[in-house]
CSV table of C-alpha atoms and ligand atoms in Angstrom, one decimal:
chain,number,residue,atom,x,y,z
A,876,MET,CA,101.2,203.9,126.9
A,877,ALA,CA,101.5,207.2,125.1
A,878,VAL,CA,102.9,210.0,127.3
A,879,LYS,CA,101.1,213.3,126.9
A,880,LYS,CA,103.4,216.2,126.3
A,881,GLU,CA,101.8,219.6,126.4
A,882,SER,CA,103.5,222.6,127.6
A,883,GLU,CA,100.5,224.3,129.1
A,884,ASN,CA,99.6,221.4,131.4
A,885,SER,CA,102.2,220.5,133.9
A,886,PHE,CA,100.6,217.2,134.5
A,887,SER,CA,102.3,216.4,131.3
A,888,GLU,CA,105.6,216.0,133.3
A,889,TYR,CA,104.3,212.7,134.5
A,890,PRO,CA,104.1,209.5,132.6
A,891,ILE,CA,100.3,209.4,132.4
A,892,SER,CA,98.3,208.2,129.5
A,893,GLU,CA,96.5,210.5,127.2
A,894,ASP,CA,93.0,209.6,128.3
A,895,ILE,CA,93.8,210.5,131.9
A,896,ALA,CA,95.6,213.7,131.0
A,897,GLU,CA,92.6,214.7,128.8
A,898,ALA,CA,90.2,214.1,131.7
A,899,LEU,CA,92.3,216.2,134.0
A,900,LYS,CA,92.3,219.0,131.5
A,901,LEU,CA,88.5,218.8,131.1
A,902,LEU,CA,88.1,218.9,134.9
A,903,GLY,CA,90.2,222.1,134.9
A,904,TYR,CA,93.1,220.6,136.8
A,905,ARG,CA,96.0,222.5,135.2
A,906,GLN,CA,98.7,222.4,137.9
A,907,PRO,CA,99.3,219.5,140.3
A,908,THR,CA,98.7,220.6,143.9
A,909,PRO,CA,101.6,220.2,146.4
A,910,VAL,CA,100.4,216.8,147.6
A,911,GLN,CA,100.0,215.6,144.0
A,912,GLN,CA,103.5,216.9,143.2
A,913,ALA,CA,104.9,215.0,146.2
A,914,VAL,CA,102.9,211.8,145.7
A,915,LEU,CA,102.6,211.3,141.9
A,916,PRO,CA,106.3,210.5,141.0
A,917,PHE,CA,106.5,207.8,143.7
A,918,ALA,CA,103.0,206.4,143.3
A,919,LEU,CA,103.5,206.1,139.6
A,920,MET,CA,106.8,204.2,140.3
A,921,GLY,CA,104.8,201.7,142.3
A,922,ARG,CA,106.1,202.8,145.8
A,923,ASP,CA,104.0,202.4,148.9
A,924,ILE,CA,103.0,205.8,150.2
A,925,VAL,CA,102.3,207.3,153.7
A,926,ALA,CA,101.1,210.8,153.3
A,927,GLN,CA,100.2,213.2,156.0
A,928,SER,CA,98.1,215.9,154.3
A,929,GLN,CA,95.1,218.0,155.0
A,930,THR,CA,91.7,217.4,153.5
A,931,GLY,CA,91.0,219.6,150.5
A,932,SER,CA,94.6,219.4,149.4
A,933,GLY,CA,93.8,217.4,146.3
A,934,LYS,CA,94.8,214.1,147.8
A,935,THR,CA,92.1,212.1,146.1
A,936,ALA,CA,93.5,212.8,142.7
A,937,ALA,CA,97.0,212.2,144.1
A,938,PHE,CA,96.1,208.5,144.5
A,939,ALA,CA,93.4,208.3,141.8
A,940,ILE,CA,95.6,209.5,139.0
A,941,PRO,CA,98.3,206.7,139.4
A,942,ILE,CA,95.6,204.1,140.0
A,943,CYS,CA,93.4,205.1,137.0
A,944,ASN,CA,96.6,205.2,134.9
A,945,GLU,CA,97.7,201.7,135.8
A,946,VAL,CA,94.5,199.8,135.9
A,947,ARG,CA,93.9,197.6,132.9
A,948,TRP,CA,90.5,198.1,131.2
A,949,ASP,CA,90.1,194.5,129.9
A,950,GLU,CA,90.3,192.8,133.3
A,951,VAL,CA,87.1,191.7,135.1
A,952,LEU,CA,88.0,191.6,138.8
A,953,PRO,CA,88.7,194.7,140.8
A,954,GLN,CA,92.3,195.9,140.6
A,955,ALA,CA,92.0,198.6,143.2
A,956,LEU,CA,90.2,199.1,146.5
A,957,VAL,CA,89.8,202.5,148.2
A,958,LEU,CA,88.7,202.5,151.8
A,959,GLU,CA,86.9,205.5,153.2
A,960,PRO,CA,85.7,206.1,156.8
A,961,THR,CA,82.3,207.5,156.0
A,962,ARG,CA,79.6,206.9,153.4
A,963,GLU,CA,79.6,210.5,152.2
A,964,LEU,CA,83.3,210.4,151.7
A,965,ALA,CA,83.0,207.1,149.8
A,966,VAL,CA,80.6,208.7,147.4
A,967,GLN,CA,82.6,211.8,146.9
A,968,VAL,CA,85.8,209.9,146.3
A,969,GLN,CA,84.1,207.5,143.9
A,970,GLU,CA,82.9,210.5,141.9
A,971,GLU,CA,86.4,212.0,141.7
A,972,ILE,CA,87.9,208.7,140.6
A,973,PHE,CA,85.1,208.1,138.1
A,974,ASP,CA,85.7,211.6,136.6
A,975,ILE,CA,89.4,211.1,136.3
A,976,SER,CA,88.9,207.7,134.6
A,977,ARG,CA,86.0,208.9,132.5
A,978,LYS,CA,87.9,208.9,129.2
A,979,LYS,CA,89.3,205.5,130.0
A,980,ARG,CA,85.8,204.2,130.7
A,981,LEU,CA,86.6,202.5,134.0
A,982,LYS,CA,83.9,201.1,136.2
A,983,VAL,CA,84.1,202.5,139.7
A,984,PRO,CA,81.3,201.1,142.0
A,985,VAL,CA,80.9,202.3,145.5
A,986,VAL,CA,79.7,200.2,148.5
A,987,PHE,CA,78.6,201.4,151.9
A,988,GLY,CA,76.2,200.6,154.7
A,989,GLY,CA,72.6,201.9,154.8
A,990,MET,CA,71.8,201.0,151.3
A,991,PRO,CA,70.6,197.6,150.1
A,992,VAL,CA,73.4,195.0,149.9
A,993,GLU,CA,71.8,193.1,147.0
A,994,LYS,CA,71.7,196.1,144.6
A,995,GLN,CA,75.4,196.8,145.3
A,996,ALA,CA,76.2,193.1,144.9
A,997,VAL,CA,74.8,193.1,141.4
A,998,THR,CA,76.9,196.0,140.5
A,999,ILE,CA,80.2,194.8,141.9
A,1000,ARG,CA,79.8,191.3,140.4
A,1001,GLN,CA,79.9,192.9,137.0
A,1002,ARG,CA,83.2,194.0,135.6
A,1003,SER,CA,84.6,196.4,138.2
A,1004,HIS,CA,87.9,198.2,138.0
A,1005,ILE,CA,88.2,200.2,141.1
A,1006,VAL,CA,85.9,199.6,144.2
A,1007,VAL,CA,85.4,202.4,146.8
A,1008,GLY,CA,83.8,201.5,150.1
A,1009,THR,CA,83.5,201.8,153.8
A,1010,PRO,CA,85.3,198.9,155.7
A,1011,GLY,CA,82.2,197.3,157.2
A,1012,ARG,CA,80.3,196.9,153.9
A,1013,VAL,CA,83.5,195.9,152.1
A,1014,ILE,CA,84.0,193.0,154.5
A,1015,ASP,CA,80.3,192.1,154.2
A,1016,HIS,CA,80.6,191.8,150.4
A,1017,MET,CA,83.9,189.9,150.7
A,1018,LYS,CA,82.2,187.4,153.0
A,1019,ARG,CA,79.2,187.0,150.7
A,1020,GLY,CA,81.6,186.3,147.8
A,1021,ASN,CA,80.5,189.4,145.9
A,1022,LEU,CA,83.8,191.1,146.2
A,1023,ILE,CA,86.9,189.2,145.2
A,1024,LEU,CA,90.2,190.9,146.0
A,1025,ASP,CA,92.6,188.4,144.4
A,1026,GLN,CA,93.5,190.8,141.6
A,1027,VAL,CA,93.7,193.9,143.7
A,1028,ARG,CA,97.1,195.6,143.0
A,1029,PHE,CA,96.3,199.0,144.6
A,1030,LEU,CA,94.9,199.6,148.0
A,1031,VAL,CA,94.2,203.0,149.5
A,1032,ILE,CA,93.4,203.7,153.2
A,1033,ASP,CA,92.1,207.3,153.2
A,1034,GLU,CA,91.6,209.5,156.2
A,1035,ALA,CA,93.3,206.8,158.3
A,1036,ASP,CA,93.1,208.9,161.6
A,1037,LEU,CA,89.3,209.1,161.2
A,1038,MET,CA,89.1,205.4,160.5
A,1039,LEU,CA,91.0,204.9,163.8
A,1040,ASP,CA,88.7,207.3,165.7
A,1041,MET,CA,85.6,205.5,164.4
A,1042,GLY,CA,87.0,202.1,165.5
A,1043,PHE,CA,87.5,200.7,161.9
A,1044,MET,CA,91.2,199.8,162.2
A,1045,ASP,CA,90.7,196.1,162.8
A,1046,ASP,CA,88.4,195.9,159.8
A,1047,VAL,CA,91.0,197.8,157.7
A,1048,GLU,CA,93.7,195.5,158.8
A,1049,TYR,CA,91.6,192.5,157.9
A,1050,ILE,CA,90.9,193.8,154.4
A,1051,VAL,CA,94.6,194.6,153.9
A,1052,SER,CA,95.6,191.1,155.0
A,1053,GLN,CA,93.1,189.6,152.5
A,1054,ALA,CA,93.9,191.6,149.4
A,1055,GLY,CA,96.1,190.5,146.5
A,1056,ASP,CA,96.1,186.7,146.7
A,1057,GLY,CA,99.6,186.4,148.2
A,1058,ARG,CA,101.1,189.4,146.4
A,1059,LYS,CA,100.9,192.5,148.5
A,1060,PRO,CA,99.2,195.4,146.6
A,1061,GLN,CA,100.7,198.8,146.4
A,1062,LEU,CA,99.5,200.5,149.6
A,1063,MET,CA,98.8,204.2,149.9
A,1064,LEU,CA,97.7,205.6,153.3
A,1065,PHE,CA,96.6,209.2,153.8
A,1066,SER,CA,96.0,210.8,157.2
A,1067,ALA,CA,95.6,214.2,158.7
A,1068,THR,CA,97.7,213.1,161.7
A,1069,MET,CA,100.0,210.2,162.3
A,1070,GLU,CA,99.3,208.1,165.4
A,1071,PRO,CA,101.0,204.9,166.8
A,1072,HIS,CA,98.2,202.7,165.6
A,1073,ILE,CA,98.7,203.9,162.1
A,1074,ASP,CA,102.5,203.3,162.4
A,1075,HIS,CA,101.7,199.8,163.3
A,1076,LEU,CA,99.7,199.3,160.1
A,1077,VAL,CA,102.5,200.9,158.1
A,1078,ASP,CA,105.2,198.7,159.7
A,1079,GLN,CA,103.2,195.5,159.3
A,1080,TYR,CA,102.0,195.8,155.7
A,1081,MET,CA,104.1,198.4,153.8
A,1082,HIS,CA,107.3,197.8,152.0
A,1083,ASP,CA,109.8,200.7,152.3
A,1084,PRO,CA,107.1,203.3,152.0
A,1085,LYS,CA,107.7,206.9,150.8
A,1086,ARG,CA,106.8,209.2,153.7
A,1087,ILE,CA,105.3,212.5,152.7
A,1088,ILE,CA,104.6,215.2,155.2
A,1089,LEU,CA,102.9,218.4,153.9
A,1090,GLU,CA,101.1,219.7,156.8
A,1091,ASN,CA,102.6,222.9,158.0
A,1092,ASP,CA,102.7,223.9,161.7
A,1093,GLN,CA,99.8,226.2,161.1
A,1094,LYS,CA,96.6,224.3,161.9
A,1095,THR,CA,94.2,226.8,160.3
A,1096,ALA,CA,94.5,228.4,156.9
A,1097,GLU,CA,95.5,232.0,156.7
A,1098,GLY,CA,92.6,233.1,154.6
A,1099,ILE,CA,90.0,232.3,157.3
A,1100,GLU,CA,88.9,235.3,159.4
A,1101,GLN,CA,87.8,233.9,162.7
A,1102,SER,CA,85.7,235.6,165.4
A,1103,CYS,CA,83.5,234.8,168.3
A,1104,PHE,CA,80.3,236.2,169.8
A,1105,GLN,CA,79.5,235.9,173.5
A,1106,THR,CA,76.0,234.6,173.5
A,1107,GLU,CA,73.9,232.7,176.1
A,1108,PRO,CA,71.7,229.8,174.9
A,1109,GLU,CA,68.4,231.8,175.0
A,1110,GLU,CA,69.8,234.6,172.8
A,1111,LYS,CA,71.5,232.3,170.3
A,1112,PHE,CA,68.8,231.9,167.7
A,1113,GLY,CA,68.2,235.7,167.5
A,1114,ALA,CA,71.9,236.2,167.2
A,1115,LEU,CA,72.2,233.7,164.4
A,1116,LEU,CA,69.4,235.5,162.5
A,1117,ASP,CA,71.2,238.8,162.9
A,1118,LEU,CA,74.5,237.4,161.9
A,1119,MET,CA,73.0,235.8,158.8
A,1120,VAL,CA,71.3,239.1,157.8
A,1121,MET,CA,74.5,241.0,158.4
A,1122,GLU,CA,76.7,238.6,156.4
A,1123,ASN,CA,74.2,237.4,153.9
A,1124,PRO,CA,76.5,234.5,153.1
A,1125,ASP,CA,76.7,233.0,149.6
A,1126,ASN,CA,77.2,229.5,151.1
A,1127,ALA,CA,77.4,228.7,154.8
A,1128,ILE,CA,77.7,225.6,157.0
A,1129,ILE,CA,76.1,225.9,160.4
A,1130,PHE,CA,77.5,223.4,162.9
A,1131,CYS,CA,75.5,222.0,165.9
A,1132,ASP,CA,76.7,219.5,168.5
A,1133,THR,CA,73.8,217.2,168.3
A,1134,ARG,CA,71.3,215.7,165.8
A,1135,GLU,CA,68.4,217.1,167.9
A,1136,MET,CA,69.8,220.6,167.7
A,1137,VAL,CA,70.3,220.3,163.9
A,1138,ASN,CA,66.6,219.2,163.6
A,1139,THR,CA,65.4,222.0,165.8
A,1140,LEU,CA,67.5,224.7,164.1
A,1141,PHE,CA,66.4,223.5,160.7
A,1142,GLN,CA,62.7,223.7,161.7
A,1143,LYS,CA,63.2,227.1,163.2
A,1144,LEU,CA,65.0,228.5,160.1
A,1145,ARG,CA,62.4,227.0,157.8
A,1146,ARG,CA,59.7,228.6,159.8
A,1147,LYS,CA,61.4,231.9,159.1
A,1148,LYS,CA,61.3,231.0,155.4
A,1149,ILE,CA,65.1,230.7,155.2
A,1150,ARG,CA,66.0,228.2,152.6
A,1151,CYS,CA,68.3,225.6,154.2
A,1152,GLY,CA,69.1,221.9,154.4
A,1153,MET,CA,70.3,219.6,157.1
A,1154,LEU,CA,72.6,216.7,157.5
A,1155,HIS,CA,73.3,214.3,160.4
A,1156,GLY,CA,74.0,210.7,161.1
A,1157,GLY,CA,70.5,209.9,162.2
A,1158,MET,CA,69.0,210.5,158.8
A,1159,GLU,CA,68.3,207.9,156.2
A,1160,GLN,CA,71.3,207.3,153.9
A,1161,LYS,CA,69.4,208.4,150.9
A,1162,ASP,CA,68.4,211.7,152.5
A,1163,ARG,CA,72.0,212.3,153.6
A,1164,LEU,CA,73.3,212.0,150.0
A,1165,TYR,CA,70.5,214.2,148.7
A,1166,ALA,CA,71.3,216.8,151.4
A,1167,ILE,CA,74.9,217.0,150.2
A,1168,SER,CA,74.1,216.9,146.5
A,1169,ASP,CA,71.4,219.6,146.8
A,1170,PHE,CA,73.8,221.9,148.7
A,1171,ARG,CA,76.5,221.3,146.0
A,1172,LYS,CA,73.9,222.1,143.3
A,1173,GLY,CA,73.0,225.4,145.0
A,1174,ILE,CA,69.4,224.3,145.7
A,1175,TYR,CA,69.9,225.9,149.2
A,1176,HIS,CA,72.8,227.9,150.5
A,1177,TYR,CA,72.9,227.0,154.2
A,1178,LEU,CA,73.6,223.5,155.5
A,1179,ILE,CA,72.9,222.8,159.1
A,1180,THR,CA,74.9,219.8,160.3
A,1181,THR,CA,76.7,217.9,163.0
A,1182,ASP,CA,80.4,217.1,162.7
A,1183,VAL,CA,79.5,214.5,160.1
A,1184,ALA,CA,80.2,217.2,157.4
A,1185,ALA,CA,83.3,218.5,159.1
A,1186,ARG,CA,85.8,216.1,157.7
A,1187,GLY,CA,86.9,215.5,154.2
A,1188,ILE,CA,83.7,216.3,152.4
A,1189,ASP,CA,84.4,218.6,149.5
A,1190,LEU,CA,81.8,221.3,149.5
A,1191,SER,CA,83.5,223.9,147.5
A,1192,GLU,CA,82.9,227.7,147.7
A,1193,ILE,CA,81.8,227.7,151.3
A,1194,THR,CA,82.1,231.4,152.3
A,1195,HIS,CA,81.1,231.0,155.9
A,1196,VAL,CA,81.3,228.5,158.7
A,1197,ILE,CA,79.1,229.2,161.8
A,1198,ASN,CA,79.6,227.3,165.0
A,1199,TYR,CA,76.1,227.5,166.4
A,1200,ASP,CA,77.3,225.2,169.2
A,1201,PHE,CA,81.0,225.6,170.0
A,1202,PRO,CA,82.8,222.3,169.4
A,1203,THR,CA,83.7,220.4,172.5
A,1204,LYS,CA,86.7,218.8,170.8
A,1205,ARG,CA,89.4,221.2,169.8
A,1206,GLU,CA,90.3,219.2,166.6
A,1207,ASN,CA,86.7,219.6,165.5
A,1208,TYR,CA,87.1,223.3,165.5
A,1209,VAL,CA,89.9,223.0,163.0
A,1210,HIS,CA,88.1,220.5,160.8
A,1211,ARG,CA,84.9,222.6,160.8
A,1212,ILE,CA,86.4,225.9,159.9
A,1213,GLY,CA,88.6,224.2,157.3
A,1214,ARG,CA,85.4,223.8,155.2
A,1215,THR,CA,86.0,227.4,154.2
A,1216,GLY,CA,89.0,229.3,152.9
A,1217,ARG,CA,90.0,226.4,150.7
A,1218,ASN,CA,92.0,226.4,147.5
A,1219,GLY,CA,93.3,229.9,148.0
A,1220,HIS,CA,89.9,231.4,148.7
A,1221,THR,CA,89.1,233.5,151.8
A,1222,GLY,CA,86.4,232.6,154.2
A,1223,LYS,CA,84.9,233.6,157.6
A,1224,ALA,CA,84.4,231.4,160.6
A,1225,PHE,CA,82.0,232.7,163.4
A,1226,SER,CA,81.4,231.0,166.7
A,1227,PHE,CA,78.8,231.5,169.4
A,1228,VAL,CA,80.3,231.0,172.8
A,1229,SER,CA,78.4,231.0,176.1
A,1230,ARG,CA,79.9,231.5,179.5
A,1231,GLU,CA,79.8,227.8,180.1
A,1232,GLU,CA,81.7,227.2,176.9
A,1233,LEU,CA,84.5,229.6,177.5
A,1234,HIS,CA,86.9,226.9,178.5
A,1235,TYR,CA,86.4,225.1,175.1
A,1236,LYS,CA,87.3,228.4,173.4
A,1237,GLN,CA,90.5,228.6,175.5
A,1238,ALA,CA,91.4,225.0,174.7
A,1239,VAL,CA,91.0,225.7,170.9
A,1240,GLU,CA,93.1,228.8,171.2
A,1241,ALA,CA,95.9,226.9,172.9
A,1242,TYR,CA,95.7,224.2,170.2
A,1243,ILE,CA,95.7,226.5,167.2
A,1244,GLY,CA,98.2,229.0,168.8
A,1245,THR,CA,96.1,232.1,168.3
A,1246,THR,CA,93.4,234.0,170.1
A,1247,ILE,CA,90.0,234.1,168.4
A,1248,PRO,CA,88.9,237.7,168.7
A,1249,TRP,CA,85.5,238.7,170.2
A,1250,LYS,CA,83.1,240.7,168.2
A,1251,THR,CA,79.7,242.1,168.9
A,1252,LEU,CA,76.6,242.0,166.7
A,1253,PRO,CA,75.0,245.3,165.6
A,1254,GLU,CA,71.6,246.1,167.0
A,1255,SER,CA,68.9,244.4,165.0
A,1256,GLY,CA,67.3,247.8,164.3
A,1257,SER,CA,70.3,248.9,162.3
A,1258,LEU,CA,70.0,246.0,159.9
A,1259,VAL,CA,66.9,247.1,158.1
A,1260,ASP,CA,68.5,247.5,154.7
A,1261,LYS,CA,70.4,244.4,155.0
A,1262,GLN,CA,67.3,242.6,156.1
A,1263,GLN,CA,65.6,243.4,152.7
A,1264,GLU,CA,68.7,242.2,150.8
A,1265,PHE,CA,68.7,239.0,152.8
A,1266,GLN,CA,65.0,238.4,152.2
A,1267,ARG,CA,65.4,239.0,148.5
A,1268,ARG,CA,68.1,236.3,148.4
A,1269,GLN,CA,65.7,233.8,150.0
A,1270,LYS,CA,63.2,234.3,147.2
A,1271,GLU,CA,65.8,234.2,144.3
A,1272,LYS,CA,65.2,231.6,141.7
A,1273,VAL,CA,67.6,228.6,142.2
A,1274,VAL,CA,70.3,228.4,139.6
A,1275,ILE,CA,71.6,224.8,139.6
A,1276,ARG,CA,75.3,224.5,139.7
A,1277,GLN,CA,76.6,221.8,137.4
A,1278,ALA,CA,78.6,218.9,138.9
A,1279,LYS,CA,82.3,218.9,137.9
A,1280,GLY,CA,81.8,215.7,135.9
A,1281,ALA,CA,79.1,217.3,133.7
A,1282,VAL,CA,81.9,218.4,131.4
A,1283,PHE,CA,82.1,214.8,130.1
A,1284,ASP,CA,78.4,214.5,129.4
A,1285,LYS,CA,78.3,216.6,126.2
A,1286,ASP,CA,80.5,214.0,124.5
A,1287,ILE,CA,78.5,211.0,125.8
A,1288,GLN,CA,75.1,209.8,124.6
A,1289,LYS,CA,73.3,207.3,126.7
A,1290,LEU,CA,71.0,204.6,125.2
A,1291,SER,CA,68.6,202.2,127.0
A,1292,ILE,CA,68.1,198.8,125.5
A,1293,GLY,CA,65.1,196.6,126.4
A,1294,GLY,CA,66.3,193.5,128.2
A,1295,GLY,CA,68.7,192.8,131.0
A,1296,ARG,CA,69.8,190.1,133.5
A,1297,LYS,CA,66.4,188.4,133.6
A,1298,SER,CA,66.6,187.7,129.9
A,1299,LYS,CA,70.3,186.8,130.2
A,1300,LEU,CA,71.5,189.8,128.3
A,1301,ARG,CA,75.2,190.4,129.0
A,1302,ALA,CA,77.5,193.3,128.5
A,1303,GLY,CA,79.3,191.3,125.8
A,1304,ASP,CA,76.1,190.9,123.8
A,1305,VAL,CA,75.7,194.7,123.8
A,1306,VAL,CA,79.3,195.3,122.8
A,1307,GLY,CA,78.9,192.7,120.0
A,1308,ALA,CA,75.7,194.4,118.6
A,1309,ILE,CA,77.2,197.9,118.8
A,1310,CYS,CA,80.5,196.9,117.2
A,1311,ALA,CA,78.5,195.3,114.3
A,1312,VAL,CA,77.4,198.9,113.4
A,1313,GLU,CA,79.7,200.1,110.6
A,1314,GLY,CA,82.2,202.7,111.8
A,1315,VAL,CA,81.7,201.9,115.5
A,1316,GLY,CA,84.2,200.1,117.6
A,1317,GLN,CA,85.0,199.1,121.3
A,1318,GLU,CA,86.6,202.5,121.8
A,1319,ASP,CA,83.2,204.2,121.2
A,1320,ILE,CA,81.5,202.3,124.0
A,1321,GLY,CA,81.5,203.7,127.6
A,1322,ILE,CA,80.0,202.3,130.7
A,1323,ILE,CA,77.5,199.4,130.3
A,1324,ASP,CA,75.1,199.0,133.1
A,1325,VAL,CA,73.0,195.8,132.9
A,1326,ARG,CA,69.9,195.9,135.2
A,1327,ASP,CA,67.2,193.3,135.7
A,1328,SER,CA,65.0,194.2,132.6
A,1329,ILE,CA,66.9,197.2,131.1
A,1330,THR,CA,70.4,197.9,130.0
A,1331,PHE,CA,72.1,201.3,129.8
A,1332,VAL,CA,75.0,201.9,127.5
A,1333,GLU,CA,77.1,205.0,126.9
A,1334,ILE,CA,78.2,205.8,123.4
A,1335,LEU,CA,81.1,208.1,123.0
A,1336,ASN,CA,82.6,210.2,120.2
A,1337,HIS,CA,79.3,211.6,119.0
A,1338,LYS,CA,78.3,208.2,117.6
A,1339,GLY,CA,75.2,207.8,119.8
A,1340,THR,CA,72.7,208.8,117.2
A,1341,LEU,CA,74.2,206.5,114.6
A,1342,VAL,CA,74.1,203.5,117.0
A,1343,TYR,CA,70.5,204.5,118.1
A,1344,GLU,CA,69.3,204.5,114.5
A,1345,GLU,CA,71.0,201.3,113.5
A,1346,LEU,CA,69.7,199.4,116.6
A,1347,GLN,CA,66.1,200.2,115.7
A,1348,SER,CA,66.3,197.3,113.2
A,1349,LYS,CA,69.5,195.4,114.2
A,1350,PRO,CA,69.3,192.6,116.8
A,1351,VAL,CA,71.0,192.6,120.2
A,1352,LYS,CA,71.5,189.0,121.2
A,1353,GLY,CA,69.2,187.6,118.5
A,1354,LYS,CA,66.3,190.0,119.0
A,1355,VAL,CA,65.4,193.5,117.8
A,1356,ARG,CA,64.9,195.4,121.0
A,1357,LYS,CA,63.4,198.6,122.2
A,1358,VAL,CA,66.3,201.1,122.0
A,1359,LYS,CA,65.8,204.7,123.3
A,1360,MET,CA,68.0,207.8,123.8
A,1361,VAL,CA,68.3,208.7,127.5
A,1362,GLN,CA,68.9,212.2,128.9
A,1363,ASN,CA,72.0,212.4,131.0
B,1562,AMP,P1,90.4,216.5,147.9
B,1562,AMP,O1,91.5,217.0,148.9
B,1562,AMP,O2,90.8,215.3,147.2
B,1562,AMP,O3,89.1,216.4,148.6
B,1562,AMP,O4,90.3,217.7,146.8
B,1562,AMP,C1,89.8,219.0,147.0
B,1562,AMP,C2,89.3,219.6,145.7
B,1562,AMP,O5,90.3,220.0,144.8
B,1562,AMP,C3,88.4,218.8,144.9
B,1562,AMP,O6,87.3,219.6,144.5
B,1562,AMP,C4,89.2,218.4,143.7
B,1562,AMP,O7,88.3,218.1,142.6
B,1562,AMP,C5,90.0,219.6,143.5
B,1562,AMP,N1,91.3,219.3,142.8
B,1562,AMP,C6,92.1,218.3,143.0
B,1562,AMP,N2,93.3,218.4,142.3
B,1562,AMP,C7,93.2,219.6,141.6
B,1562,AMP,C8,94.1,220.3,140.7
B,1562,AMP,N3,95.3,219.8,140.4
B,1562,AMP,N4,93.7,221.5,140.3
B,1562,AMP,C9,92.5,222.0,140.7
B,1562,AMP,N5,91.6,221.4,141.5
B,1562,AMP,C10,92.0,220.2,142.0
């Protein structure tokens, strides 16, 4: 494959194909992050990798770039499997891999619990290049014969320590033992910490892995200003309102210890007409995904959540983290406040601590090696001006933030074609009809998604209008069909 050489993009130092390099450029990735610099040369060489790195370090791209680069477009069965501990992480990682492989037109389905199995089955039974999923649902699809791992040449175990905490290690081991039809896939494991159980997996299944340790001794980023407020439970809600008025955060995550507290706080803030959303494990999967995507889009600026959102999830531009309930596990303090101050930005982390919670604060301080200073809130009466500013922000018109992948959309036009699986229309029929249009070839066709009675196809290189016009009178599998332009 062609090697991209471009002096302004240091990803050009690696032997990656032009379509991947171009996607990275469009995504705005100019310089590889430290974890990418450490992983890429070895992963591209085919070495197994064990990397200890923090979330938010760019580790998804560190494994996604080599995989997307090596995966062959013309194969039907999945060539790579990426295991994620939570559904939200699975979706986020799928999006990143999909973006990186956008120019190569790879299909990257995601499978996880809480959503209908059958719908996912239909998707993964079509041509799939890279499958991302949570262990339980992956095994479910393997056992149902929907997911065949014989051709898997790359396997990623992401957030391995969290997999372990959540009790998924046996499932992970089972999947690893089944992948690759006798030939062991290239294994890449990423973990925030290394524990004996993870070592066992490494010893058992990896061949001479390259070990990469990037985590420095400092557990919390320098750019995060941390402080605590001594607050008893009955004063806490008032204190939170004062804090929010005082800080008027651009984007904040407010952590509670329980689902019930998330619900309660959400209702209370809504009653005060403060725009916010909530996320916890007791919500329907659909609602959980909407909560994250609305927050990312900027539909609301405050997310109230349990520790579900503390790990891995990439919610960029978080300016404030507020521990409404102080975390009872010291590691969670580090994960929670690590949602801010990312990628060289600064951030603030505030915690409410009651007398009963003092020992948790001390435990965290011993763990992170610094004292978290106490602060006091100003009197509510002194916040009148700020109150108006805060209220104004609550009434501001929402300006939707574009998803990162939106940069690809302008070059892609999407068509819908009447007919699908029920009328035995296949992706090959669609390719055939489109390639019969003069001046259009396979390289102009993006993702094809065949549903029950409708098929969606992406047309690249600005040829969508041409294909749309031609297919108004040309047959697709022997029949002229209803073909429409679809808005992305
Ligand atoms: P991750 O640690 O994989 O969750 O990535 C954290 C964030 O960094 C994500 O928003 C990525 O899209 C972004 N990112 C990854 N690699 C780069 C890069 N080389 N340059 C800029 N941003 C990046």
